mmCIF file of C-alpha atoms in Angstrom:
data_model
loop_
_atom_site.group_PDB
_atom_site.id
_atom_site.type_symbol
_atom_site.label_atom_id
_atom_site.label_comp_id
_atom_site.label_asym_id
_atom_site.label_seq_id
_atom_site.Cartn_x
_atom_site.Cartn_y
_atom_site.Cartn_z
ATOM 1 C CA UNK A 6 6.033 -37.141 0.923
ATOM 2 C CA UNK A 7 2.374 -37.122 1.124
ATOM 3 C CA UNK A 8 1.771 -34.837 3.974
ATOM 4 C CA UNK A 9 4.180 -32.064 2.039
ATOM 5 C CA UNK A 10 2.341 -32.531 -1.208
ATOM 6 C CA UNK A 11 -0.891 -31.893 1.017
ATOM 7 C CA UNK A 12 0.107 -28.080 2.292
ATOM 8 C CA UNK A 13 1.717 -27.418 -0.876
ATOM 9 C CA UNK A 14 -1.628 -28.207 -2.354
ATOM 10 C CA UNK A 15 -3.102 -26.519 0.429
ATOM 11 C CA UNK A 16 -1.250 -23.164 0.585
ATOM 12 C CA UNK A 17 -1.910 -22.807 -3.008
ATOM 13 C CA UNK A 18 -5.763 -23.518 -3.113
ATOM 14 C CA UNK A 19 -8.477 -20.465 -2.829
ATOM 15 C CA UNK A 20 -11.682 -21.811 -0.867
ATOM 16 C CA UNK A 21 -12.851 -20.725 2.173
ATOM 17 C CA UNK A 22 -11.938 -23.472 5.350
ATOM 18 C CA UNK A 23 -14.446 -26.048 6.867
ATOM 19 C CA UNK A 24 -14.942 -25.538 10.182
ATOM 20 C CA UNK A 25 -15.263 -29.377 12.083
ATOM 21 C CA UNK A 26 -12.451 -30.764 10.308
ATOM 22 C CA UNK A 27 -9.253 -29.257 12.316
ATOM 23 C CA UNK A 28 -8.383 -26.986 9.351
ATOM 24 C CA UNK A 29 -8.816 -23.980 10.802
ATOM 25 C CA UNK A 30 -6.657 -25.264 13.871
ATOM 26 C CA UNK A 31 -4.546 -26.608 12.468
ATOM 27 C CA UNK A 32 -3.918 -23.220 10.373
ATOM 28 C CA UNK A 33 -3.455 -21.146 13.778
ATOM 29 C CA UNK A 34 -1.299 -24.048 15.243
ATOM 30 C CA UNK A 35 0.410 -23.903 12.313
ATOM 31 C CA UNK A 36 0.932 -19.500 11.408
ATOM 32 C CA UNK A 37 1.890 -19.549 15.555
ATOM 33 C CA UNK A 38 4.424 -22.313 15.058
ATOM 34 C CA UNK A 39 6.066 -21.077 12.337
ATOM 35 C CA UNK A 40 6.023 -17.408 14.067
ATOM 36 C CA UNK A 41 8.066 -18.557 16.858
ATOM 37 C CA UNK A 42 10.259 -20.268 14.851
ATOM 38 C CA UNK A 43 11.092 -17.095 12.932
ATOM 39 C CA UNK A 44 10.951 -15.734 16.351
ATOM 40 C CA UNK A 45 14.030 -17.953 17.487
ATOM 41 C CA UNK A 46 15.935 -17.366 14.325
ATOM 42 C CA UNK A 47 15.476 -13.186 15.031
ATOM 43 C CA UNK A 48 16.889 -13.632 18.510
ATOM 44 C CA UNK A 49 20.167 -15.775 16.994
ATOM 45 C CA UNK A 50 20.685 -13.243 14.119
ATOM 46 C CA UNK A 51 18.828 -9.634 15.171
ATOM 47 C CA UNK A 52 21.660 -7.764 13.530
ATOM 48 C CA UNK A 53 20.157 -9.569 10.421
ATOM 49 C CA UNK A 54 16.655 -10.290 11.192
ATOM 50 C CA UNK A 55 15.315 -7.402 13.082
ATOM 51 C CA UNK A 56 14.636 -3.739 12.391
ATOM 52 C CA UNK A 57 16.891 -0.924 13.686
ATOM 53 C CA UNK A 58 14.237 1.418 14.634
ATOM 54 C CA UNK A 59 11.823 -1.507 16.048
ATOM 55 C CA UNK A 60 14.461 -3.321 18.179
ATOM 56 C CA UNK A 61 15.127 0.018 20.054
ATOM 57 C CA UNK A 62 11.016 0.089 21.029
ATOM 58 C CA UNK A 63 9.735 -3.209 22.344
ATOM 59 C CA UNK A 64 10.723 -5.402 25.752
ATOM 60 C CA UNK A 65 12.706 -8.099 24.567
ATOM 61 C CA UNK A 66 11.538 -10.028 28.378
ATOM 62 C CA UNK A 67 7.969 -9.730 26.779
ATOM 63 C CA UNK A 68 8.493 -10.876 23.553
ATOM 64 C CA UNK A 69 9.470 -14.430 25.276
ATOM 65 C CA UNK A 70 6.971 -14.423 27.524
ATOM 66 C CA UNK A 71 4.431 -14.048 24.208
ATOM 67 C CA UNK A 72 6.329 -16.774 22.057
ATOM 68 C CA UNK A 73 6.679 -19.003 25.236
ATOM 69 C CA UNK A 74 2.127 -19.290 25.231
ATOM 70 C CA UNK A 75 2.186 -19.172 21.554
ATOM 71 C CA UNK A 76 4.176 -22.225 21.411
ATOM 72 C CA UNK A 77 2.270 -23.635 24.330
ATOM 73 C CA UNK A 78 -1.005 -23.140 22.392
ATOM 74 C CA UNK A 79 0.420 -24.382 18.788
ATOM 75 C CA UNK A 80 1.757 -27.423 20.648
ATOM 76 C CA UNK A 81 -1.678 -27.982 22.316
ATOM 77 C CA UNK A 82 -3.520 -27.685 19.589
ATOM 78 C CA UNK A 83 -0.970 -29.770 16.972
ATOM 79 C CA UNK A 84 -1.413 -32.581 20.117
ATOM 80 C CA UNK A 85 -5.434 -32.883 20.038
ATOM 81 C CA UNK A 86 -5.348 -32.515 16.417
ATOM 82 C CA UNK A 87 -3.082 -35.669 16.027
ATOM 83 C CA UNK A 88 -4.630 -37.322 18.645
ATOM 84 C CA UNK A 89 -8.098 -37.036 17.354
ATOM 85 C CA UNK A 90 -6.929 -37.273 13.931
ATOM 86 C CA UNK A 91 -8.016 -34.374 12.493
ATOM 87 C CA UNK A 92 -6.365 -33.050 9.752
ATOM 88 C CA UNK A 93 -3.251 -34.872 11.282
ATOM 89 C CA UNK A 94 -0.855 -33.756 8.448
ATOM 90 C CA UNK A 95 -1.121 -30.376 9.275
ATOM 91 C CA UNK A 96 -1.188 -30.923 13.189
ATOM 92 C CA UNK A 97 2.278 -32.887 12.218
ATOM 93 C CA UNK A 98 4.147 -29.976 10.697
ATOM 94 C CA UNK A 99 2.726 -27.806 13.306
ATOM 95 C CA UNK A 100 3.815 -29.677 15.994
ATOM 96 C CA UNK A 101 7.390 -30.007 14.116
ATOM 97 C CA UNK A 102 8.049 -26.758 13.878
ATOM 98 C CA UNK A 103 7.472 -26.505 17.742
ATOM 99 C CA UNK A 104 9.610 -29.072 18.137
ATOM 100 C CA UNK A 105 12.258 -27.439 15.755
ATOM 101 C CA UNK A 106 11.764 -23.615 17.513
ATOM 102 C CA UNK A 107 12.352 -25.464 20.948
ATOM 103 C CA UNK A 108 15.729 -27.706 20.025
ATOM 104 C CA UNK A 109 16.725 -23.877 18.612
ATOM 105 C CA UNK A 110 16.478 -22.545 21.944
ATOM 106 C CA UNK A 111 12.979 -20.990 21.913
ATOM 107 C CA UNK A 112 12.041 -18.326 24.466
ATOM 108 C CA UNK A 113 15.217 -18.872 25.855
ATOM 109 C CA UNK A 114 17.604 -17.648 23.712
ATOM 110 C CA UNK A 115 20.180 -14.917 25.094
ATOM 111 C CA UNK A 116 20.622 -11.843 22.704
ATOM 112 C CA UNK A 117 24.078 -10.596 22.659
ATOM 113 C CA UNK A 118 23.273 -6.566 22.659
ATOM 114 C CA UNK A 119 26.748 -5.782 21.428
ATOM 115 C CA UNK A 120 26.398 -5.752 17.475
ATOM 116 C CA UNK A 121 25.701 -3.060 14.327
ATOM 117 C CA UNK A 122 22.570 -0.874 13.594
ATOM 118 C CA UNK A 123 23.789 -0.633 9.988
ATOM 119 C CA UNK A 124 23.631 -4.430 8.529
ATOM 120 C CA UNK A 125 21.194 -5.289 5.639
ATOM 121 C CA UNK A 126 18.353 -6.632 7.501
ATOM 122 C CA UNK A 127 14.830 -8.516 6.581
ATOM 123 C CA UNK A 128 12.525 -6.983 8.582
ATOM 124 C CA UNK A 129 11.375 -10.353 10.518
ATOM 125 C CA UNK A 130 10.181 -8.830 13.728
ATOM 126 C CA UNK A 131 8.249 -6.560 12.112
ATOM 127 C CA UNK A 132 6.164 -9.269 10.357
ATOM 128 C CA UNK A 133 5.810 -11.184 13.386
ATOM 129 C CA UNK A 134 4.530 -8.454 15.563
ATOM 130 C CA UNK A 135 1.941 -6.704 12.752
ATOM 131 C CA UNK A 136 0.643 -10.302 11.903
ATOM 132 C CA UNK A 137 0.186 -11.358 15.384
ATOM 133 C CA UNK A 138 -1.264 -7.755 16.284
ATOM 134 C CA UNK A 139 -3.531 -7.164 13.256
ATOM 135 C CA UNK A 140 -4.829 -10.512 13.516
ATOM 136 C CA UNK A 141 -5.767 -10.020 17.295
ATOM 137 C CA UNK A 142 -7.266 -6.571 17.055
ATOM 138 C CA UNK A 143 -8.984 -6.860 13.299
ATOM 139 C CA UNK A 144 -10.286 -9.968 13.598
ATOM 140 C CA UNK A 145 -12.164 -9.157 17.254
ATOM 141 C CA UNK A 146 -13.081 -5.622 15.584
ATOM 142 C CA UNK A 147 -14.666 -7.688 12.491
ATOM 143 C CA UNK A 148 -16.897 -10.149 14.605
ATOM 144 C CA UNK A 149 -18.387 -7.553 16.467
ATOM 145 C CA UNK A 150 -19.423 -5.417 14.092
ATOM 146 C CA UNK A 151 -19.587 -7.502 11.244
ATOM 147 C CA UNK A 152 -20.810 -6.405 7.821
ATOM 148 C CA UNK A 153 -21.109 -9.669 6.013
ATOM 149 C CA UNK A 154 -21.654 -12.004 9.040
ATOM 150 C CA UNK A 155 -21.831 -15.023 6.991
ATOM 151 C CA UNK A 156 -17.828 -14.254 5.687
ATOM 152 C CA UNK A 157 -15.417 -16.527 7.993
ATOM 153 C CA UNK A 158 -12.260 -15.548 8.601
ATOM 154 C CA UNK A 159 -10.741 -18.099 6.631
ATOM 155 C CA UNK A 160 -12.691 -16.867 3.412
ATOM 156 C CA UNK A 161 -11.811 -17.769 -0.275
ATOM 157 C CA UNK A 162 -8.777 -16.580 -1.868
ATOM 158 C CA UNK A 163 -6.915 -15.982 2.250
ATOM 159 C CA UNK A 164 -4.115 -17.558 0.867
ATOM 160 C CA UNK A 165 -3.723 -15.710 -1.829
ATOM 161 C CA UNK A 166 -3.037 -12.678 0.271
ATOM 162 C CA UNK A 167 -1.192 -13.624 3.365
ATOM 163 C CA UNK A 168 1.096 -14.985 0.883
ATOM 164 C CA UNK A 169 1.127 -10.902 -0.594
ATOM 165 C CA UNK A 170 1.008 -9.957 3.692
ATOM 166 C CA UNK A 171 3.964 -12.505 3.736
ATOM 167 C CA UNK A 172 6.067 -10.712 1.069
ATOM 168 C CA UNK A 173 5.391 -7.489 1.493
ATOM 169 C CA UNK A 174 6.532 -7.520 5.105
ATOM 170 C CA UNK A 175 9.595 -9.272 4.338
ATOM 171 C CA UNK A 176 11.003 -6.655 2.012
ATOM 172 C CA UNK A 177 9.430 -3.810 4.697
ATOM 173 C CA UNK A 178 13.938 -3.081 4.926
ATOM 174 C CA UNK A 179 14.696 -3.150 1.256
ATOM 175 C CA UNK A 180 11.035 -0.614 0.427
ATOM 176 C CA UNK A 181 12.250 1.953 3.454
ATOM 177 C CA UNK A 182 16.634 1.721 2.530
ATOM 178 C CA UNK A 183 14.993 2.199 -1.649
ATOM 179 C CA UNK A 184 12.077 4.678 -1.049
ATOM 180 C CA UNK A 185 14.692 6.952 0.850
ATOM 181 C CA UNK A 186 17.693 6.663 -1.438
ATOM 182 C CA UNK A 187 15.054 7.446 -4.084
ATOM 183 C CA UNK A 188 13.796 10.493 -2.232
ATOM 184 C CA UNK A 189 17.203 12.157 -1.301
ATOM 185 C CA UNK A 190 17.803 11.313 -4.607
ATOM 186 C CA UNK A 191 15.304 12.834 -6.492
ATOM 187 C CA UNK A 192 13.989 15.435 -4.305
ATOM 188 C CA UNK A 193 16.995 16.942 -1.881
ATOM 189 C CA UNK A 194 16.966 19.521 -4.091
ATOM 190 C CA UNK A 195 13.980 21.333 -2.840
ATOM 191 C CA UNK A 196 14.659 21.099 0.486
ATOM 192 C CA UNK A 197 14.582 24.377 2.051
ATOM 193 C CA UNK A 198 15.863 24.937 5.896
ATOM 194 C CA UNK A 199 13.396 27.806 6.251
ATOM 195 C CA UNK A 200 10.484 25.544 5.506
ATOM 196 C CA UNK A 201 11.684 22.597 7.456
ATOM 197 C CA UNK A 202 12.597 25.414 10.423
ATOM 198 C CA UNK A 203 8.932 26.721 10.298
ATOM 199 C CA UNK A 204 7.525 23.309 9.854
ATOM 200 C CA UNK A 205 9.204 21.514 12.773
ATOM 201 C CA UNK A 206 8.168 24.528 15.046
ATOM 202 C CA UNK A 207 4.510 23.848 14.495
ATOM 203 C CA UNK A 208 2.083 22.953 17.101
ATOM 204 C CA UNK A 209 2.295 18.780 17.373
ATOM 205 C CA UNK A 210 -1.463 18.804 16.121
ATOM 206 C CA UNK A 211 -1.295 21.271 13.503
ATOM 207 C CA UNK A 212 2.005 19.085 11.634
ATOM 208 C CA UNK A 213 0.172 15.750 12.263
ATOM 209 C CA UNK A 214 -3.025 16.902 10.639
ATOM 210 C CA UNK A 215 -0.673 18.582 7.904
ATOM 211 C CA UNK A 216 1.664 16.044 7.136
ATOM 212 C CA UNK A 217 -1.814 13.325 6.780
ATOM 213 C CA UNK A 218 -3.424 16.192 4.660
ATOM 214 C CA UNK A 219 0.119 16.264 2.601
ATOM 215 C CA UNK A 220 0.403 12.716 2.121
ATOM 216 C CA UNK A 221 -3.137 11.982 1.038
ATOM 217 C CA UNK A 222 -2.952 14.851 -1.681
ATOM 218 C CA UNK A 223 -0.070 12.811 -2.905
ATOM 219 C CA UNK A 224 -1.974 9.615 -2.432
ATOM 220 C CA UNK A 225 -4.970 10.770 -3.879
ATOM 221 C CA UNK A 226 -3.061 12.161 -7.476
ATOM 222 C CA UNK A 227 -0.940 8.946 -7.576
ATOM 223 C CA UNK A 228 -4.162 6.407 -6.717
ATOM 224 C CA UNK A 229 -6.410 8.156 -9.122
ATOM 225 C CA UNK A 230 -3.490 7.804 -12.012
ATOM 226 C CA UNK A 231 -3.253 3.890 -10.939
ATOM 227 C CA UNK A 232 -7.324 4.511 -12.537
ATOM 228 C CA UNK A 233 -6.436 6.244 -15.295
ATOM 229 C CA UNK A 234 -2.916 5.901 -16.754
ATOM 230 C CA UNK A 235 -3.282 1.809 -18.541
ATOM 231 C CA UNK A 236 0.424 1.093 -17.661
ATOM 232 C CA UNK A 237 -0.253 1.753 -14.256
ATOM 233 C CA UNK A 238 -3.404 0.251 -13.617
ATOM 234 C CA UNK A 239 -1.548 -2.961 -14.907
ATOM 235 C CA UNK A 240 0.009 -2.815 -11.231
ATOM 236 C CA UNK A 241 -2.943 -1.697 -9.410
ATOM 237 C CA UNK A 242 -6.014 -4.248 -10.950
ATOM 238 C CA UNK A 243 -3.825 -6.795 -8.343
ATOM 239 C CA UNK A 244 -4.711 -5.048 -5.594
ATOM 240 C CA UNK A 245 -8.273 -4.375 -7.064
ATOM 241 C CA UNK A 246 -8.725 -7.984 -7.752
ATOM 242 C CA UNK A 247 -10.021 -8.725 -4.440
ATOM 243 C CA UNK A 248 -13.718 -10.102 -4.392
ATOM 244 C CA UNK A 249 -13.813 -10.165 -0.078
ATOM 245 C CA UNK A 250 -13.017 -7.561 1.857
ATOM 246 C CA UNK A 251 -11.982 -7.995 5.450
ATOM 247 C CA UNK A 252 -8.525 -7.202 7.298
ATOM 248 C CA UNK A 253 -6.285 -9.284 5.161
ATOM 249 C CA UNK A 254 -7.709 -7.386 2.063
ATOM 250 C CA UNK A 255 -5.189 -4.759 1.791
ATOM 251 C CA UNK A 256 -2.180 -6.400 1.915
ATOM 252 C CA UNK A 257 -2.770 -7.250 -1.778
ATOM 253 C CA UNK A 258 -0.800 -5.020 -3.332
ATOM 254 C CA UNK A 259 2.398 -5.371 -6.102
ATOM 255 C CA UNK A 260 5.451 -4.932 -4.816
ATOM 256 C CA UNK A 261 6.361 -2.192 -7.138
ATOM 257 C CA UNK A 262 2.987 -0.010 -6.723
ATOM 258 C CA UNK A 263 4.232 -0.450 -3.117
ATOM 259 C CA UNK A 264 7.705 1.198 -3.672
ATOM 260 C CA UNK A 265 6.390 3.514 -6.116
ATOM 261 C CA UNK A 266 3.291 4.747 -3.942
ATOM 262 C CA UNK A 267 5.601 5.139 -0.748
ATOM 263 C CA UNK A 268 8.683 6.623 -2.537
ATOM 264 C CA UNK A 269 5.883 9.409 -3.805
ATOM 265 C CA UNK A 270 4.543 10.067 -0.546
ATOM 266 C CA UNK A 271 7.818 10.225 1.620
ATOM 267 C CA UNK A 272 9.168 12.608 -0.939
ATOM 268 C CA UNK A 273 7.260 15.850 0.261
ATOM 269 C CA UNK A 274 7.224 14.340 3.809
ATOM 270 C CA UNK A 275 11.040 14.632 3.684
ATOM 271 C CA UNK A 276 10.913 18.007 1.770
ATOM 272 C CA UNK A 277 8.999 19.379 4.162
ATOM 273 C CA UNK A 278 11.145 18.044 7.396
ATOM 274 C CA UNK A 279 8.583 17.039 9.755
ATOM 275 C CA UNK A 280 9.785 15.639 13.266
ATOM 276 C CA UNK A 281 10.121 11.934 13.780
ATOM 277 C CA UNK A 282 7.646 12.204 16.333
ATOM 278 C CA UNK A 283 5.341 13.460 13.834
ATOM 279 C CA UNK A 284 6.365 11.092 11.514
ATOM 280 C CA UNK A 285 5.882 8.025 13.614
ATOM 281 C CA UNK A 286 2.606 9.534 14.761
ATOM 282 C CA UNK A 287 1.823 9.568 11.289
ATOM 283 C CA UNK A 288 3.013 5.537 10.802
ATOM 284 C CA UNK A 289 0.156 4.914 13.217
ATOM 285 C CA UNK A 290 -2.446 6.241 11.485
ATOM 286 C CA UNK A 291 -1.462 5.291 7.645
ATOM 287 C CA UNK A 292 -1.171 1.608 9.193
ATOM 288 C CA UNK A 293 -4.230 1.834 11.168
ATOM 289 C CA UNK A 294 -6.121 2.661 8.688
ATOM 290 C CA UNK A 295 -5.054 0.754 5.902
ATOM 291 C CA UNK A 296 -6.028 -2.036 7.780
ATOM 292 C CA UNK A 297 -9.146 -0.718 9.177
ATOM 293 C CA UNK A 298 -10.658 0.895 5.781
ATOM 294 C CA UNK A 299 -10.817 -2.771 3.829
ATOM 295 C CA UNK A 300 -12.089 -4.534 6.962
ATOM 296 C CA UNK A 301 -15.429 -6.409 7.165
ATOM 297 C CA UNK A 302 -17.158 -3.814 9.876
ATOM 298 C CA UNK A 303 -19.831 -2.185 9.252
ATOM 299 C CA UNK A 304 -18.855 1.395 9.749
ATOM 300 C CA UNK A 305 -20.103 4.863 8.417
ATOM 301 C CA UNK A 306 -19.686 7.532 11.433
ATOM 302 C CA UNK A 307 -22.922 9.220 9.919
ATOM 303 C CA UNK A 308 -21.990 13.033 8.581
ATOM 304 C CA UNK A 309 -18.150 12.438 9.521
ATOM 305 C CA UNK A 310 -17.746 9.790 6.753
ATOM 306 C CA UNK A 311 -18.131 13.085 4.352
ATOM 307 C CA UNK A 312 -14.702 13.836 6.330
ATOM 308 C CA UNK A 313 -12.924 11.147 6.967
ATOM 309 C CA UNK A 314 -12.440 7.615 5.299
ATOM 310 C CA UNK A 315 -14.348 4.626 6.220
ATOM 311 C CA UNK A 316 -15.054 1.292 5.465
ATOM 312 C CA UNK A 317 -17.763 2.100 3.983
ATOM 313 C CA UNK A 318 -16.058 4.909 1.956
ATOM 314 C CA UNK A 319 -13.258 2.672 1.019
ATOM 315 C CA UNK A 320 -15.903 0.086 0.413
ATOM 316 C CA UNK A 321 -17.477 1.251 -1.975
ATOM 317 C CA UNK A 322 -13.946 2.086 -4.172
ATOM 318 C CA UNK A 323 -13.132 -1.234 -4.306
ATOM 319 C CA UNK A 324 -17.215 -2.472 -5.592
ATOM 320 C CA UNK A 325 -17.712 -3.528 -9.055
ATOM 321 C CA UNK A 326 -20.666 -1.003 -9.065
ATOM 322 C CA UNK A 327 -20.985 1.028 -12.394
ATOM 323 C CA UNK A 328 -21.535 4.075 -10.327
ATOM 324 C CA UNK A 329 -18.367 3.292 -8.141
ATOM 325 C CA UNK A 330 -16.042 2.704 -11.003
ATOM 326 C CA UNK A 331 -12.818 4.975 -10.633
ATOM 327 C CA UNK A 332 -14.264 6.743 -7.364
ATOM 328 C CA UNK A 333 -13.128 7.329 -3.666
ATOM 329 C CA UNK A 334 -9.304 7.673 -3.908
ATOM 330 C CA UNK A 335 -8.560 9.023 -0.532
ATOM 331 C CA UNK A 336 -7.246 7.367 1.658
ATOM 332 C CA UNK A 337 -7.255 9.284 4.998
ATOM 333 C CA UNK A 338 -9.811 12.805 4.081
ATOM 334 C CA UNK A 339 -13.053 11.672 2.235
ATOM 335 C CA UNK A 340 -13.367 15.636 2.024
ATOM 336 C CA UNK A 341 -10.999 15.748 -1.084
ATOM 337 C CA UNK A 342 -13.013 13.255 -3.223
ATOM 338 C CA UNK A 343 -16.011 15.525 -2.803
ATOM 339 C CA UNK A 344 -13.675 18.642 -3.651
ATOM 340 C CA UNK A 345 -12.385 17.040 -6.923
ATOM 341 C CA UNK A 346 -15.569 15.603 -7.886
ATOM 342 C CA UNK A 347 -14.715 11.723 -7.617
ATOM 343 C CA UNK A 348 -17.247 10.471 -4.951
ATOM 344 C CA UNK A 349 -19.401 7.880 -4.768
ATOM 345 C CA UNK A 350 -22.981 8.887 -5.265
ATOM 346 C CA UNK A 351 -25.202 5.956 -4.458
ATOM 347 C CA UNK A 352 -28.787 5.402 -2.846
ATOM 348 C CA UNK A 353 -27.462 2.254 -1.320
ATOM 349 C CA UNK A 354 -25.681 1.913 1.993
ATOM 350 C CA UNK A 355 -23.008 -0.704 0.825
ATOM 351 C CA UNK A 356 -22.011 -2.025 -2.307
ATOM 352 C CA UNK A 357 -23.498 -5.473 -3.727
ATOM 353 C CA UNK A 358 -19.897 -6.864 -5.367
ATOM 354 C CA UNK A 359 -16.236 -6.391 -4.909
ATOM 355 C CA UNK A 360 -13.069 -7.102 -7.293
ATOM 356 C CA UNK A 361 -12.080 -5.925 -10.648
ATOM 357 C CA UNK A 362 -14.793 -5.702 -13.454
ATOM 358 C CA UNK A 363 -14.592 -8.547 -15.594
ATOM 359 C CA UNK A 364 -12.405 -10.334 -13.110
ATOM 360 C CA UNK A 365 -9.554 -10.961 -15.448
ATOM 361 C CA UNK A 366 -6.739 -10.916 -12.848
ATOM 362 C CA UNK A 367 -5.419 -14.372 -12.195
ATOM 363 C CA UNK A 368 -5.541 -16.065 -8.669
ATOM 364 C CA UNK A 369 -2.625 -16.823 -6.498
ATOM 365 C CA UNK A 370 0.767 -14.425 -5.079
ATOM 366 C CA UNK A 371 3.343 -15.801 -8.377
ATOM 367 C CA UNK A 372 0.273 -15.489 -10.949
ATOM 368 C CA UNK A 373 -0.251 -11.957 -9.583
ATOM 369 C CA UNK A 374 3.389 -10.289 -9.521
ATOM 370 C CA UNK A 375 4.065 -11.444 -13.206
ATOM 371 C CA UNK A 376 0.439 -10.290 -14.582
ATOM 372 C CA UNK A 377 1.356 -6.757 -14.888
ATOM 373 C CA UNK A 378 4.141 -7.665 -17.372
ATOM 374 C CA UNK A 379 1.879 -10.493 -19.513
ATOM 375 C CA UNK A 380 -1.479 -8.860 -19.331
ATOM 376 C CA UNK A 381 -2.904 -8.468 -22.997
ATOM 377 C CA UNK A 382 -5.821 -6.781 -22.264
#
């Protein structure tokens, strides 16, 4: 089929879209389409499909009221599209997979409540909600206080990591059920009830800035050994390979600096037995931020950016620069670059280039997850 040779072809390529030509359309029409349709399949199978801790949180009566407009809107949009013949082949699978979410039941789709919390499960809901979310929030953040306003949002290489966004959500069940197992594991042993007593009586304030402070010392030590042990930067030039930076940036990562990275931070976070409403507090902000610090804004927060990380802090670690090479590791203090001596020092505001320094990292999600293990350099 021609049309299915087209998206393969299309999914796989690395330019930024046309606007005029119903691509970029037809790409929302498309991303809502097939969200409801995963949407549909989560409310046949949630004891499969959906995350125990998640499913407890949101309003199920909401979450078909949201994929009953967002299959309104794909629907619309598929209908002009083929109508007006603009990019019509990706209007048509749009529109199918409307068509395919509605036959399934769509919105309407009765849950039965009564099954297991403890089935394997791919963390569907999850995906949907963060992608739909992100996109909403980021995206609005990014055109109103753009830093490159000439970047679109459909900018060259996107494909490359949604299809890394894609993945990395999926597995969100198998990182959390490995990263724990690993961590009891591995590091029950020095868990002491006297420390987890005196930690869990803390002021709610006091653990939430200690348990950030705890987890970005970790982060900090592991990131800067991504820079400096070969074997490991192997895993981490993927995520440095990125030449734009915007909201999607950070979700190029390798899956196993992903495990190995989280499994390292939730090992003194479970040592030191904070509260889960610590912990989830603590969720926010690591999510917020990771998103926040590759955007395209153009934030400093003047003499707090010597405090806390930025854009323009995080920026700047991810510049081809000489003077930014192997700098700015933190991810949540800025205050503990400065205090080990690995901060940017530059007379410019922003840096001029992004991605890895010689830009020997192949393009595309496969290409990217094997280069760690046939990289010659």
């Amino acid at each position: 089929m021609i049309e299915l040779e087209k998206l393969n072809e299309f999914t796989e390529s690395h330019g930024a879209l046309r606007t005029g030509k119903g691509l970029v359309s037809g790409v929302i029409a498309l991303t809502l389409a097939i969200l409801c349709f995963l949407g549909v399949l989560a409310f046949h199978f949630p004891e499969y499909l959906t995350t125990p801790q998640l499913r407890k949180s949101y309003d199920v009566a909401v979450i078909r009221n949201i994929m009953l407009v967002a299959m309104a809107i794909a629907g619309g949009i598929s209908l002009v599209n083929i109508l007006f013949n603009r990019a019509r082949w990706l209007a048509t699978f749009a529109f199918a997979m409307v068509a395919l979410t509605a036959f399934l039941g769509g919105h309407k789709v009765e849950v039965d409540p009564n099954f297991p919390d403890n089935t394997p499960y791919i963390g569907l809901d999850w995906f949907i909600l963060d992608l739909l979310g992100s996109s909403l929030i980021f995206i609005f953040i990014e055109k109103l206080f753009a830093l490159r306003k000439d970047q679109p949002i459909f900018r060259a290489e996107w494909q490359t990591d949604f299809h890394h966004f894609i993945v990395n959500h999926m597995v969100v069940g198998f990182v959390l059920l490995a990263t724990n197992l690993i961590a009891h594991k591995f590091f029950g042993w020095a868990a002491s009830d006297g420390i987890r007593g005196w930690v869990q009586g803390l002021n709610f304030w006091v653990a939430l800035f200690l348990i950030v402070l705890v987890a970005d010392l970790v982060q900090y030590w592991t990131h800067r050994a991504y820079h400096e042990v070969p074997v490991l930067w192997r895993l981490h030039a993927v995520h440095h390979s990125v030449k734009s930076m915007d909201w999607m940036a950070g979700s190029r990562q390798h899956i196993l600096e992903l495990l190995i990275t989280r499994t390292l931070v939730l090992a003194p976070i479970y040592v030191l037995g904070f509260s889960k409403e610590v912990i989830d507090a603590y969720i926010v902000i690591v999510g917020f931020q990771a998103v926040f610090n590759h955007a395209n804004v153009s934030v400093r927060l003047g003499p707090l950016r010597y405090v806390l990380v930025t854009p323009n802090f995080h920026h700047w670690h991810h510049s081809q620069d000489q003077e930014a090479l192997d700098k700015n590791y933190a991810a949540h203090f800025a205050f503990l670059d400065y205090l080990f001596g690995t901060a940017v020092k530059s007379t410019k505001l922003w840096p001029e280039h992004y991605g890895v320094l010689g830009d020997y990292v192949p393009n595309g999600f496969v290409k990217q997850f094997k280069f760690p293990f046939t990289w010659k350099g």
